[in-house]
Amino acid sequence: MIDLRLIREDPDTVRASQRARGESAEAVDTLRAADESRRSVVLRFEQLRSEQKSLGKRIPKATGPEREQLMARTKELAAEVKRAESAVAEAETTLQQAQLAIPNVVQPDVPPGGEDDYVVLREVGEKPELEKVRDHLELGEGLRAIDMERGAKVSGARFYFLTGIGAQLQLALLTMAADQAIDHGFTLMTTPSVVRPEIMAGTGFLGSHAPEVYKLEADDLYLVGTSEVALAGYHSDEIIDLSKGPVRYAGWSSCYRREAGSYGKDTRGIIIRVHQFDKLEMFSYARPEEAAAEHDRLVAWEEEMLSKVELPYRVIDTAAGDLGSSAARKYDCEAWLPSQNRWLELTSTSNCTTFQARRLNIRYRDENGKPQTAATLNGTLATTRWIVAILENHQQPDGSVRVPKALQSYLGGREVLTPVAG
RNA sequence: GGAGGGCUCGCAUAGUGGCCUAGUGCGGCGGUCUUGAAAACCGCUAUGUCGGGUGACCGGCAUCGUGGGUUCGAAUCCCACGCCCUCCGCCA
């Protein structure tokens, strides 16, 4: 939810942001008008209410004709106050709708444009030179690590089993990520997979993302698509202490996504779109002035993980039109995918500035002890999808897969995963 | 699924129509006293929003789980809902 002060004091910045995203700049004026009309009806209500209260207080002491007169006047006022009050309620609804229609203000240096207008910030590592490229599914099936067929049999398309070494590999990866996060001062959390509507709405996923979200209709609850939702909700309606720097959580959870409208896309294996996967997510609460620096730290920690698993990757600065509604800036790390000769998103880190926290009412106290809205940030440290890149980049001609050094101790010292015969 | 209890300014509690401008205790902050500390005593101690000066200030209004209703007037009475807890039942 956008800051109304910004709309009042610097609407041009918001208009520019809307244009960069490819969205309506007029929405800014709609919001300004709603803000002003709300203020005027609030003023009227408060004046009437004030008169009603002060006259009402005189009634118990008044007698005779004075009392009659007061009663008559306050009775009138009661009706007027009621009308004014409903005008306020109406104006507030209008205001809120206009406010929710505007996504977060993008940071000034975010590239404008859509999905393909990202800027590559850096490319790290060497793409492997492979004579014969097997894709991750062929490799995974050879290792008896991935079972798509039975996933579909049991749960439908886009579900899978990780079996044996596949399950072990995921556990190793997530555990390594958790250890790294803990080393950097994060508090490890396992989080609820199911959340209340106000939490899901507060994190911004019920806007344009709504069709992506699983809803448990009978219970009016939602399945989370990332532990970001639960970790953002964790401190909702609280005033937290940020005086000693950002508060950091690492959430370990399964993630659920409907992937509506993506039928027929990326259907092979566990590449891009599956309904369920596991993730280790970083989440930071920070003072707004330190959010950009924290964002840089999050991306650095993602790169640390990528280098530990020895993957060639690049970092892109996502264009304005491809940002989620809560994000003011987003960096993605994409690993090389040999089987498709392209880059595959493995991590995504967003600076949501105060947008998400305003809606969830998450605040901190500034130097003067005054409550201020906090900034929130999130970033991926490892997911099931990383297995795809690891298998493909570290494959060997015989179908075996080299285990990156840092990961070996998490796999009982194994240096290579070898195909199972038969 | 059934039954019961609860929801008040950080925590704990008081408050059954106007004396509530929501009291008290704890905790926290500041001060007095003290060589220092403790104790004691004194003071302060929510959030949002609107308006005015637009500097750390002044005033109004709202908020006692949420939304309605009754009333000149609601923390208090009525209705609906939400959430938390306990017990019983059922259960991977």
Short mmCIF file of C-alpha atoms (C1' of nucleotides) in Angstrom, two decimals:
data_model
loop_
_atom_site.label_atom_id
_atom_site.label_comp_id
_atom_site.label_asym_id
_atom_site.label_seq_id
_atom_site.Cartn_x
_atom_site.Cartn_y
_atom_site.Cartn_z
CA MET A 1 0.00 0.00 0.00
CA ILE A 2 1.37 3.29 -1.11
CA ASP A 3 2.18 6.17 1.25
CA LEU A 4 -0.48 8.89 1.01
CA ARG A 5 2.05 11.55 1.99
CA LEU A 6 3.99 10.77 -1.18
CA ILE A 7 0.83 11.15 -3.24
CA ARG A 8 0.19 14.55 -1.66
CA GLU A 9 3.70 15.91 -1.70
CA ASP A 10 5.33 14.37 -4.74
CA PRO A 11 2.74 12.91 -7.12
CA ASP A 12 5.10 13.25 -10.10
CA THR A 13 7.38 10.55 -8.72
CA VAL A 14 4.43 8.20 -8.50
CA ARG A 15 3.26 9.11 -12.00
CA ALA A 16 6.74 8.41 -13.37
CA SER A 17 6.75 5.07 -11.58
CA GLN A 18 3.38 4.17 -13.06
CA ARG A 19 4.63 5.00 -16.54
CA ALA A 20 7.80 2.96 -16.03
CA ARG A 21 5.64 -0.01 -15.09
CA GLY A 22 3.39 0.56 -18.06
CA GLU A 23 0.45 1.36 -15.81
CA SER A 24 -1.98 4.22 -15.58
CA ALA A 25 -0.67 7.58 -14.39
CA GLU A 26 -4.27 8.77 -14.03
CA ALA A 27 -4.68 6.41 -11.10
CA VAL A 28 -2.53 8.88 -9.18
CA ASP A 29 -5.05 11.65 -9.69
CA THR A 30 -7.92 9.37 -8.80
CA LEU A 31 -6.16 8.65 -5.54
CA ARG A 32 -5.42 12.32 -4.85
CA ALA A 33 -9.06 13.22 -5.39
CA ALA A 34 -10.17 10.40 -3.10
CA ASP A 35 -7.72 11.58 -0.45
CA GLU A 36 -8.99 15.14 -0.58
CA SER A 37 -12.64 14.26 -0.52
CA ARG A 38 -12.05 12.00 2.44
CA ARG A 39 -10.37 14.78 4.36
CA SER A 40 -13.24 17.15 3.79
CA VAL A 41 -15.91 14.71 4.97
CA VAL A 42 -13.80 13.79 7.99
CA LEU A 43 -13.58 17.45 8.95
CA ARG A 44 -17.34 17.86 8.78
CA PHE A 45 -17.96 14.73 10.80
CA GLU A 46 -15.56 15.78 13.53
CA GLN A 47 -17.08 19.23 13.87
CA LEU A 48 -20.57 17.83 14.20
CA ARG A 49 -19.49 15.16 16.59
CA SER A 50 -17.69 17.69 18.75
CA GLU A 51 -20.80 19.83 19.04
CA GLN A 52 -22.93 16.80 19.80
CA LYS A 53 -20.63 15.75 22.61
CA SER A 54 -20.33 19.11 24.28
CA LEU A 55 -24.08 19.74 24.23
CA GLY A 56 -24.83 16.22 25.36
CA LYS A 57 -22.67 16.71 28.44
CA ARG A 58 -24.89 19.57 29.59
CA ILE A 59 -28.08 17.53 29.52
CA PRO A 60 -27.79 15.77 32.89
CA LYS A 61 -27.44 19.10 34.70
CA ALA A 62 -30.05 20.98 32.70
CA THR A 63 -33.69 21.27 33.74
CA GLY A 64 -36.95 22.59 32.37
CA PRO A 65 -37.01 24.42 29.03
CA GLU A 66 -33.21 24.45 28.70
CA ARG A 67 -33.21 20.70 28.84
CA GLU A 68 -35.97 20.48 26.27
CA GLN A 69 -34.03 22.73 23.96
CA LEU A 70 -30.81 20.76 24.34
CA MET A 71 -32.62 17.50 23.71
CA ALA A 72 -34.16 18.85 20.56
CA ARG A 73 -30.85 20.12 19.21
CA THR A 74 -28.84 17.01 20.08
CA LYS A 75 -31.50 14.85 18.53
CA GLU A 76 -31.04 16.75 15.29
CA LEU A 77 -27.30 16.48 15.61
CA ALA A 78 -27.48 12.75 16.17
CA ALA A 79 -29.04 12.32 12.75
CA GLU A 80 -26.55 14.64 11.09
CA VAL A 81 -23.62 12.89 12.75
CA LYS A 82 -24.92 9.58 11.52
CA ARG A 83 -25.11 10.84 7.96
CA ALA A 84 -21.65 12.38 8.18
CA GLU A 85 -20.28 9.16 9.59
CA SER A 86 -21.55 7.07 6.73
CA ALA A 87 -20.13 9.62 4.29
CA VAL A 88 -16.75 9.12 5.97
CA ALA A 89 -17.04 5.35 5.70
CA GLU A 90 -17.89 5.64 2.04
CA ALA A 91 -15.01 8.04 1.36
CA GLU A 92 -12.63 5.69 3.14
CA THR A 93 -13.70 2.74 1.04
CA THR A 94 -13.18 4.76 -2.12
CA LEU A 95 -9.80 5.92 -0.89
CA GLN A 96 -8.69 2.43 -0.01
CA GLN A 97 -9.64 1.08 -3.41
CA ALA A 98 -7.76 3.86 -5.14
CA GLN A 99 -4.79 3.25 -2.88
CA LEU A 100 -4.72 -0.48 -3.56
CA ALA A 101 -4.84 0.16 -7.30
CA ILE A 102 -1.34 1.62 -7.25
CA PRO A 103 1.64 -0.72 -6.98
CA ASN A 104 4.85 0.18 -5.17
CA VAL A 105 6.87 3.09 -6.50
CA VAL A 106 9.83 1.72 -8.42
CA GLN A 107 13.27 2.93 -7.50
CA PRO A 108 14.69 5.57 -9.86
CA ASP A 109 17.42 3.41 -11.41
CA VAL A 110 15.15 0.45 -12.23
CA PRO A 111 15.12 -0.16 -15.98
CA PRO A 112 11.78 0.82 -17.54
CA GLY A 113 9.85 -1.60 -19.73
CA GLY A 114 8.60 -5.17 -19.57
CA GLU A 115 9.79 -8.73 -19.11
CA ASP A 116 12.53 -8.53 -21.75
CA ASP A 117 13.90 -5.15 -20.73
CA TYR A 118 16.00 -6.36 -17.80
CA VAL A 119 19.58 -5.23 -17.43
CA VAL A 120 22.32 -7.81 -16.88
CA LEU A 121 24.42 -6.61 -13.96
CA ARG A 122 27.09 -9.31 -14.10
CA GLU A 123 27.82 -12.80 -15.30
CA VAL A 124 29.81 -15.13 -13.08
CA GLY A 125 31.44 -18.52 -13.73
CA GLU A 126 32.06 -20.61 -16.83
CA LYS A 127 29.36 -22.41 -18.75
CA PRO A 128 30.25 -26.09 -18.93
CA GLU A 129 31.40 -27.53 -22.25
CA LEU A 130 29.43 -30.67 -22.82
CA GLU A 131 29.65 -33.01 -25.77
CA LYS A 132 26.39 -34.72 -25.15
CA VAL A 133 23.88 -32.83 -23.08
CA ARG A 134 21.35 -34.75 -21.04
CA ASP A 135 18.59 -32.73 -19.49
CA HIS A 136 17.91 -32.85 -15.79
CA LEU A 137 15.02 -35.27 -16.16
CA GLU A 138 17.03 -37.82 -18.09
CA LEU A 139 19.82 -37.44 -15.54
CA GLY A 140 17.43 -37.51 -12.60
CA GLU A 141 15.66 -40.60 -13.83
CA GLY A 142 18.99 -42.32 -14.41
CA LEU A 143 19.97 -41.54 -10.84
CA ARG A 144 16.53 -42.68 -9.64
CA ALA A 145 16.24 -39.18 -8.15
CA ILE A 146 13.11 -37.87 -9.82
CA ASP A 147 9.81 -39.65 -10.53
CA MET A 148 7.44 -37.52 -12.58
CA GLU A 149 5.14 -40.29 -13.73
CA ARG A 150 4.12 -41.37 -10.29
CA GLY A 151 3.82 -37.73 -9.29
CA ALA A 152 1.18 -37.35 -11.98
CA LYS A 153 -0.48 -40.63 -11.03
CA VAL A 154 -0.85 -39.62 -7.42
CA SER A 155 -1.43 -35.89 -7.64
CA GLY A 156 -1.77 -34.83 -11.26
CA ALA A 157 0.33 -32.89 -13.73
CA ARG A 158 3.17 -30.75 -12.38
CA PHE A 159 3.60 -32.88 -9.29
CA TYR A 160 6.59 -35.16 -8.75
CA PHE A 161 8.36 -37.35 -6.27
CA LEU A 162 11.95 -36.80 -5.31
CA THR A 163 13.24 -40.26 -4.58
CA GLY A 164 16.33 -41.58 -2.85
CA ILE A 165 19.32 -39.48 -3.75
CA GLY A 166 17.03 -36.82 -5.19
CA ALA A 167 15.35 -36.30 -1.86
CA GLN A 168 18.74 -36.39 -0.15
CA LEU A 169 20.11 -33.82 -2.55
CA GLN A 170 17.27 -31.43 -1.85
CA LEU A 171 17.64 -31.86 1.88
CA ALA A 172 21.40 -31.27 1.59
CA LEU A 173 20.88 -28.13 -0.45
CA LEU A 174 18.31 -26.62 1.86
CA THR A 175 20.31 -27.54 4.93
CA MET A 176 23.40 -25.89 3.49
CA ALA A 177 21.34 -22.79 2.78
CA ALA A 178 19.90 -22.82 6.29
CA ASP A 179 23.39 -23.12 7.77
CA GLN A 180 24.62 -20.22 5.70
CA ALA A 181 21.68 -18.07 6.75
CA ILE A 182 22.24 -18.92 10.40
CA ASP A 183 25.93 -18.01 10.03
CA HIS A 184 24.90 -14.60 8.74
CA GLY A 185 22.63 -13.93 11.69
CA PHE A 186 19.28 -15.11 10.39
CA THR A 187 16.86 -16.84 12.72
CA LEU A 188 15.75 -20.10 11.13
CA MET A 189 11.98 -20.60 11.06
CA THR A 190 9.67 -23.32 9.89
CA THR A 191 6.46 -21.59 8.97
CA PRO A 192 2.77 -22.34 8.49
CA SER A 193 1.89 -23.34 4.95
CA VAL A 194 -1.61 -22.01 5.38
CA VAL A 195 -2.51 -18.42 6.20
CA ARG A 196 -5.52 -16.22 6.82
CA PRO A 197 -6.94 -14.01 4.06
CA GLU A 198 -5.75 -10.75 5.63
CA ILE A 199 -2.18 -12.00 5.70
CA MET A 200 -2.29 -13.18 2.10
CA ALA A 201 -3.87 -9.88 1.06
CA GLY A 202 -1.40 -7.89 3.15
CA THR A 203 1.57 -9.37 1.38
CA GLY A 204 0.08 -8.34 -1.96
CA PHE A 205 -0.58 -11.77 -3.42
CA LEU A 206 -4.33 -11.39 -3.80
CA GLY A 207 -4.01 -8.66 -6.41
CA SER A 208 -2.94 -9.69 -9.89
CA HIS A 209 -1.38 -12.86 -8.44
CA ALA A 210 -4.69 -14.08 -7.04
CA PRO A 211 -5.26 -16.82 -9.66
CA GLU A 212 -1.89 -18.29 -8.69
CA VAL A 213 -2.93 -18.91 -5.12
CA TYR A 214 -4.54 -22.08 -3.81
CA LYS A 215 -7.53 -21.35 -1.63
CA LEU A 216 -8.96 -23.71 0.95
CA GLU A 217 -12.55 -22.74 0.40
CA ALA A 218 -14.08 -24.67 3.29
CA ASP A 219 -11.83 -22.94 5.81
CA ASP A 220 -11.33 -19.54 4.17
CA LEU A 221 -7.56 -20.01 4.25
CA TYR A 222 -4.83 -19.87 1.63
CA LEU A 223 -1.85 -22.09 0.85
CA VAL A 224 1.32 -20.03 0.75
CA GLY A 225 3.36 -19.77 -2.44
CA THR A 226 6.40 -18.82 -0.39
CA SER A 227 7.26 -18.53 3.29
CA GLU A 228 7.61 -14.80 2.63
CA VAL A 229 3.89 -14.62 3.32
CA ALA A 230 4.13 -16.15 6.76
CA LEU A 231 7.32 -14.29 7.64
CA ALA A 232 5.84 -10.94 6.64
CA GLY A 233 2.71 -11.71 8.64
CA TYR A 234 4.83 -12.74 11.62
CA HIS A 235 5.23 -9.16 12.85
CA SER A 236 1.99 -7.73 11.46
CA ASP A 237 0.34 -5.19 13.78
CA GLU A 238 3.54 -4.94 15.79
CA ILE A 239 6.13 -2.31 16.57
CA ILE A 240 9.46 -4.09 16.30
CA ASP A 241 12.92 -3.08 17.44
CA LEU A 242 15.18 -2.22 14.52
CA SER A 243 17.61 -0.12 16.56
CA LYS A 244 20.28 -2.81 16.32
CA GLY A 245 19.92 -3.21 12.56
CA PRO A 246 17.68 -5.39 10.37
CA VAL A 247 15.78 -8.32 11.83
CA ARG A 248 16.39 -11.38 9.66
CA TYR A 249 14.51 -14.64 9.34
CA ALA A 250 15.20 -17.67 7.19
CA GLY A 251 11.99 -19.53 6.38
CA TRP A 252 11.99 -23.20 5.45
CA SER A 253 8.76 -24.29 3.83
CA SER A 254 6.96 -26.03 1.05
CA CYS A 255 5.47 -23.65 -1.48
CA TYR A 256 2.25 -24.14 -3.44
CA ARG A 257 1.33 -22.50 -6.72
CA ARG A 258 -1.60 -23.10 -9.02
CA GLU A 259 0.32 -22.08 -12.15
CA ALA A 260 -2.96 -21.20 -13.77
CA GLY A 261 -2.71 -20.21 -17.41
CA SER A 262 0.64 -21.87 -17.94
CA TYR A 263 -0.64 -25.11 -19.40
CA GLY A 264 1.72 -26.54 -21.93
CA LYS A 265 4.63 -24.34 -20.89
CA ASP A 266 7.74 -25.77 -19.30
CA THR A 267 6.11 -29.10 -18.70
CA ARG A 268 9.18 -31.26 -18.84
CA GLY A 269 10.57 -32.25 -15.47
CA ILE A 270 10.75 -30.04 -12.44
CA ILE A 271 12.02 -27.03 -14.29
CA ILE A 272 9.94 -23.97 -13.97
CA ARG A 273 6.38 -24.58 -13.11
CA VAL A 274 5.42 -27.13 -10.53
CA HIS A 275 2.59 -26.92 -8.06
CA GLN A 276 4.72 -27.69 -5.06
CA PHE A 277 8.36 -27.24 -4.16
CA ASP A 278 10.53 -26.56 -1.15
CA LYS A 279 12.36 -23.37 -0.45
CA LEU A 280 14.71 -21.68 1.97
CA GLU A 281 13.78 -18.03 1.95
CA MET A 282 15.51 -15.02 3.49
CA PHE A 283 13.32 -12.28 4.92
CA SER A 284 14.48 -8.96 6.40
CA TYR A 285 12.77 -6.21 8.29
CA ALA A 286 14.78 -3.00 8.01
CA ARG A 287 14.56 0.75 8.46
CA PRO A 288 13.65 2.31 5.10
CA GLU A 289 16.95 4.17 4.81
CA GLU A 290 18.93 0.93 5.06
CA ALA A 291 16.67 -1.13 2.78
CA ALA A 292 18.72 -0.62 -0.39
CA ALA A 293 21.92 -1.71 1.37
CA GLU A 294 20.11 -4.73 2.79
CA HIS A 295 18.92 -5.59 -0.70
CA ASP A 296 22.53 -5.67 -1.87
CA ARG A 297 23.41 -7.95 1.03
CA LEU A 298 20.60 -10.35 0.15
CA VAL A 299 21.77 -10.66 -3.43
CA ALA A 300 25.34 -11.17 -2.21
CA TRP A 301 24.20 -14.03 0.01
CA GLU A 302 22.36 -15.58 -2.93
CA GLU A 303 25.54 -15.36 -4.98
CA GLU A 304 27.47 -16.96 -2.13
CA MET A 305 25.14 -19.95 -2.35
CA LEU A 306 25.41 -20.12 -6.13
CA SER A 307 29.18 -20.14 -5.93
CA LYS A 308 29.10 -22.88 -3.32
CA VAL A 309 27.18 -25.13 -5.70
CA GLU A 310 29.55 -24.04 -8.49
CA LEU A 311 26.95 -22.86 -10.96
CA PRO A 312 27.53 -20.36 -13.75
CA TYR A 313 25.02 -17.58 -13.28
CA ARG A 314 24.13 -14.01 -14.08
CA VAL A 315 22.40 -11.33 -12.06
CA ILE A 316 19.70 -9.26 -13.69
CA ASP A 317 18.00 -6.06 -12.61
CA THR A 318 14.34 -6.71 -13.41
CA ALA A 319 12.52 -4.08 -15.47
CA ALA A 320 9.76 -2.03 -13.88
CA GLY A 321 6.92 -3.72 -15.75
CA ASP A 322 8.01 -7.16 -14.57
CA LEU A 323 8.07 -6.30 -10.87
CA GLY A 324 5.48 -7.66 -8.48
CA SER A 325 3.10 -5.08 -7.08
CA SER A 326 4.94 -4.93 -3.74
CA ALA A 327 8.46 -4.66 -5.13
CA ALA A 328 10.32 -1.40 -5.73
CA ARG A 329 13.27 -3.27 -7.18
CA LYS A 330 14.07 -6.89 -7.89
CA TYR A 331 17.25 -8.76 -8.72
CA ASP A 332 17.13 -12.27 -10.11
CA CYS A 333 20.01 -14.70 -10.21
CA GLU A 334 19.75 -17.01 -13.18
CA ALA A 335 21.80 -20.15 -13.62
CA TRP A 336 22.84 -21.54 -16.97
CA LEU A 337 20.67 -24.34 -18.27
CA PRO A 338 22.74 -26.40 -20.75
CA SER A 339 19.85 -28.48 -22.08
CA GLN A 340 17.97 -25.43 -23.26
CA ASN A 341 20.83 -23.07 -23.91
CA ARG A 342 19.30 -20.41 -21.76
CA TRP A 343 19.25 -18.90 -18.32
CA LEU A 344 16.94 -20.20 -15.61
CA GLU A 345 15.81 -18.11 -12.66
CA LEU A 346 17.05 -19.64 -9.41
CA THR A 347 16.66 -16.76 -7.02
CA SER A 348 14.70 -13.58 -6.79
CA THR A 349 15.18 -10.85 -4.24
CA SER A 350 12.80 -7.95 -3.83
CA ASN A 351 13.00 -4.72 -1.92
CA CYS A 352 9.41 -3.99 -0.97
CA THR A 353 10.36 -0.77 0.85
CA THR A 354 7.44 0.19 3.10
CA PHE A 355 4.74 -0.99 0.70
CA GLN A 356 4.09 -4.39 2.22
CA ALA A 357 4.64 -3.29 5.81
CA ARG A 358 2.19 -0.41 5.54
CA ARG A 359 -0.60 -2.80 4.70
CA LEU A 360 0.42 -5.27 7.38
CA ASN A 361 0.95 -2.45 9.90
CA ILE A 362 4.55 -3.33 10.74
CA ARG A 363 6.40 -0.46 12.39
CA TYR A 364 9.53 0.42 14.32
CA ARG A 365 10.48 3.36 16.49
CA ASP A 366 12.78 6.02 15.08
CA GLU A 367 15.40 7.93 17.11
CA ASN A 368 12.65 10.12 18.54
CA GLY A 369 10.59 7.13 19.61
CA LYS A 370 7.97 7.81 16.96
CA PRO A 371 6.47 4.81 15.18
CA GLN A 372 7.40 4.60 11.50
CA THR A 373 6.58 2.03 8.85
CA ALA A 374 9.34 -0.55 8.38
CA ALA A 375 10.74 -1.81 5.09
CA THR A 376 10.57 -5.50 4.15
CA LEU A 377 12.80 -7.48 1.82
CA ASN A 378 12.90 -11.08 0.72
CA GLY A 379 15.19 -13.31 -1.26
CA THR A 380 15.61 -16.94 -2.27
CA LEU A 381 18.49 -18.94 -0.87
CA ALA A 382 17.66 -22.34 -2.30
CA THR A 383 14.76 -24.17 -3.90
CA THR A 384 13.95 -27.51 -5.41
CA ARG A 385 14.58 -25.98 -8.82
CA TRP A 386 18.29 -25.64 -8.03
CA ILE A 387 18.52 -29.41 -8.47
CA VAL A 388 17.81 -28.90 -12.17
CA ALA A 389 20.81 -26.63 -12.63
CA ILE A 390 23.06 -28.73 -10.45
CA LEU A 391 22.32 -31.95 -12.32
CA GLU A 392 22.73 -30.39 -15.75
CA ASN A 393 25.85 -28.31 -15.12
CA HIS A 394 27.72 -31.01 -13.24
CA GLN A 395 26.76 -33.93 -15.47
CA GLN A 396 29.47 -36.21 -16.79
CA PRO A 397 29.51 -38.19 -20.05
CA ASP A 398 28.45 -41.42 -18.33
CA GLY A 399 25.34 -39.85 -16.88
CA SER A 400 26.80 -39.41 -13.43
CA VAL A 401 26.77 -36.09 -11.65
CA ARG A 402 29.63 -34.44 -9.80
CA VAL A 403 28.73 -33.15 -6.32
CA PRO A 404 30.01 -29.60 -5.69
CA LYS A 405 32.62 -29.56 -2.96
CA ALA A 406 30.65 -27.49 -0.46
CA LEU A 407 27.70 -29.85 -0.75
CA GLN A 408 29.66 -33.06 -0.25
CA SER A 409 29.67 -32.96 3.53
CA TYR A 410 25.89 -32.63 3.43
CA LEU A 411 25.71 -35.85 1.39
CA GLY A 412 27.79 -38.02 3.62
CA GLY A 413 30.97 -37.19 1.74
CA ARG A 414 29.73 -38.31 -1.66
CA GLU A 415 31.70 -36.77 -4.53
CA VAL A 416 29.65 -38.15 -7.38
CA LEU A 417 26.12 -39.42 -7.94
CA THR A 418 26.05 -42.43 -10.20
CA PRO A 419 23.21 -43.85 -12.29
CA VAL A 420 21.42 -46.90 -11.04
CA ALA A 421 21.41 -49.75 -13.53
CA GLY A 422 18.25 -51.31 -14.89
"C1'" G B 1 -18.89 -31.97 15.45
"C1'" G B 2 -20.72 -30.53 20.75
"C1'" A B 3 -20.31 -27.54 25.39
"C1'" G B 4 -18.25 -23.65 28.16
"C1'" G B 5 -14.97 -19.35 29.21
"C1'" G B 6 -12.64 -15.06 27.38
"C1'" C B 7 -11.23 -10.53 24.12
"C1'" U B 8 -10.18 -3.11 28.02
"C1'" C B 9 -4.03 2.03 26.40
"C1'" G B 10 3.47 -3.10 26.65
"C1'" C B 11 1.76 -7.02 30.59
"C1'" A B 12 -1.93 -7.95 34.51
"C1'" U B 13 -6.49 -6.19 35.98
"C1'" A B 14 -10.93 -2.54 37.54
"C1'" G B 15 -14.99 -0.69 35.32
"C1'" U B 16 -23.26 -3.12 34.26
"C1'" G B 17 -25.89 4.06 30.61
"C1'" G B 18 -23.66 10.64 31.90
"C1'" C B 19 -18.89 11.27 38.10
"C1'" C B 20 -14.55 7.40 32.00
"C1'" U B 21 -10.99 13.26 30.08
"C1'" A B 22 -10.89 4.70 30.72
"C1'" G B 23 -8.86 3.81 37.13
"C1'" U B 24 -5.11 0.67 39.66
"C1'" G B 25 -0.77 -2.52 39.86
"C1'" C B 26 3.58 -4.26 37.21
"C1'" G B 27 7.15 -3.07 33.69
"C1'" G B 28 9.65 1.11 31.14
"C1'" C B 29 11.57 6.36 31.01
"C1'" G B 30 12.95 10.94 33.63
"C1'" G B 31 13.76 13.40 38.34
"C1'" U B 32 14.62 14.08 43.90
"C1'" C B 33 17.64 11.87 47.64
"C1'" U B 34 22.80 9.20 47.64
"C1'" U B 35 30.06 8.99 47.15
"C1'" G B 36 27.59 5.26 43.87
"C1'" A B 37 23.59 1.85 43.85
"C1'" A B 38 19.12 -0.09 45.99
"C1'" A B 39 14.77 1.44 48.46
"C1'" A B 40 11.41 5.40 48.96
"C1'" C B 41 9.03 9.52 46.86
"C1'" C B 42 7.48 12.70 42.50
"C1'" G B 43 6.37 13.02 37.34
"C1'" C B 44 5.75 10.85 32.45
"C1'" U B 45 4.11 6.36 29.97
"C1'" A B 46 -1.03 3.87 23.60
"C1'" U B 47 -2.18 4.33 18.42
"C1'" G B 48 -4.39 6.52 14.29
"C1'" U B 49 -6.33 10.67 11.99
"C1'" C B 50 -7.83 15.90 10.97
"C1'" G B 51 -6.69 21.06 11.65
"C1'" G B 52 -3.40 25.24 13.21
"C1'" G B 53 1.74 27.01 14.01
"C1'" U B 54 4.38 23.97 10.19
"C1'" G B 55 10.95 23.28 14.69
"C1'" A B 56 11.14 18.92 19.62
"C1'" C B 57 4.36 22.06 19.94
"C1'" C B 58 -1.19 23.09 20.55
"C1'" G B 59 -6.26 21.61 19.77
"C1'" G B 60 -10.28 18.36 17.80
"C1'" C B 61 -12.02 13.50 16.56
"C1'" A B 62 -11.71 8.21 16.59
"C1'" U B 63 -10.19 3.55 18.83
"C1'" C B 64 -12.23 -0.89 25.13
"C1'" G B 65 -12.04 -7.94 19.30
"C1'" U B 66 -15.09 -6.39 14.42
"C1'" G B 67 -19.67 -4.65 12.27
"C1'" G B 68 -24.65 -3.12 13.06
"C1'" G B 69 -28.64 -1.40 16.49
"C1'" U B 70 -31.10 1.18 20.87
"C1'" U B 71 -30.25 6.26 23.15
"C1'" C B 72 -29.68 13.23 23.55
"C1'" G B 73 -25.47 10.10 25.44
"C1'" A B 74 -22.56 3.13 25.03
"C1'" A B 75 -16.39 -0.04 27.40
"C1'" U B 76 -21.27 -0.66 29.80
"C1'" C B 77 -27.77 -2.56 26.91
"C1'" C B 78 -29.40 -5.56 22.20
"C1'" C B 79 -28.11 -8.39 17.50
"C1'" A B 80 -24.63 -10.66 14.23
"C1'" C B 81 -19.77 -12.11 13.28
"C1'" G B 82 -14.44 -12.98 14.22
"C1'" C B 83 -10.54 -14.69 17.09
"C1'" C B 84 -8.22 -17.09 21.40
"C1'" C B 85 -8.52 -20.71 25.35
"C1'" U B 86 -10.59 -25.09 27.99
"C1'" C B 87 -13.28 -29.65 28.10
"C1'" C B 88 -15.84 -33.70 25.40
"C1'" G B 89 -16.23 -36.43 20.80
"C1'" C B 90 -13.76 -37.95 16.23
"C1'" C B 91 -9.07 -38.81 13.94
"C1'" A B 92 -3.50 -40.35 9.39
#
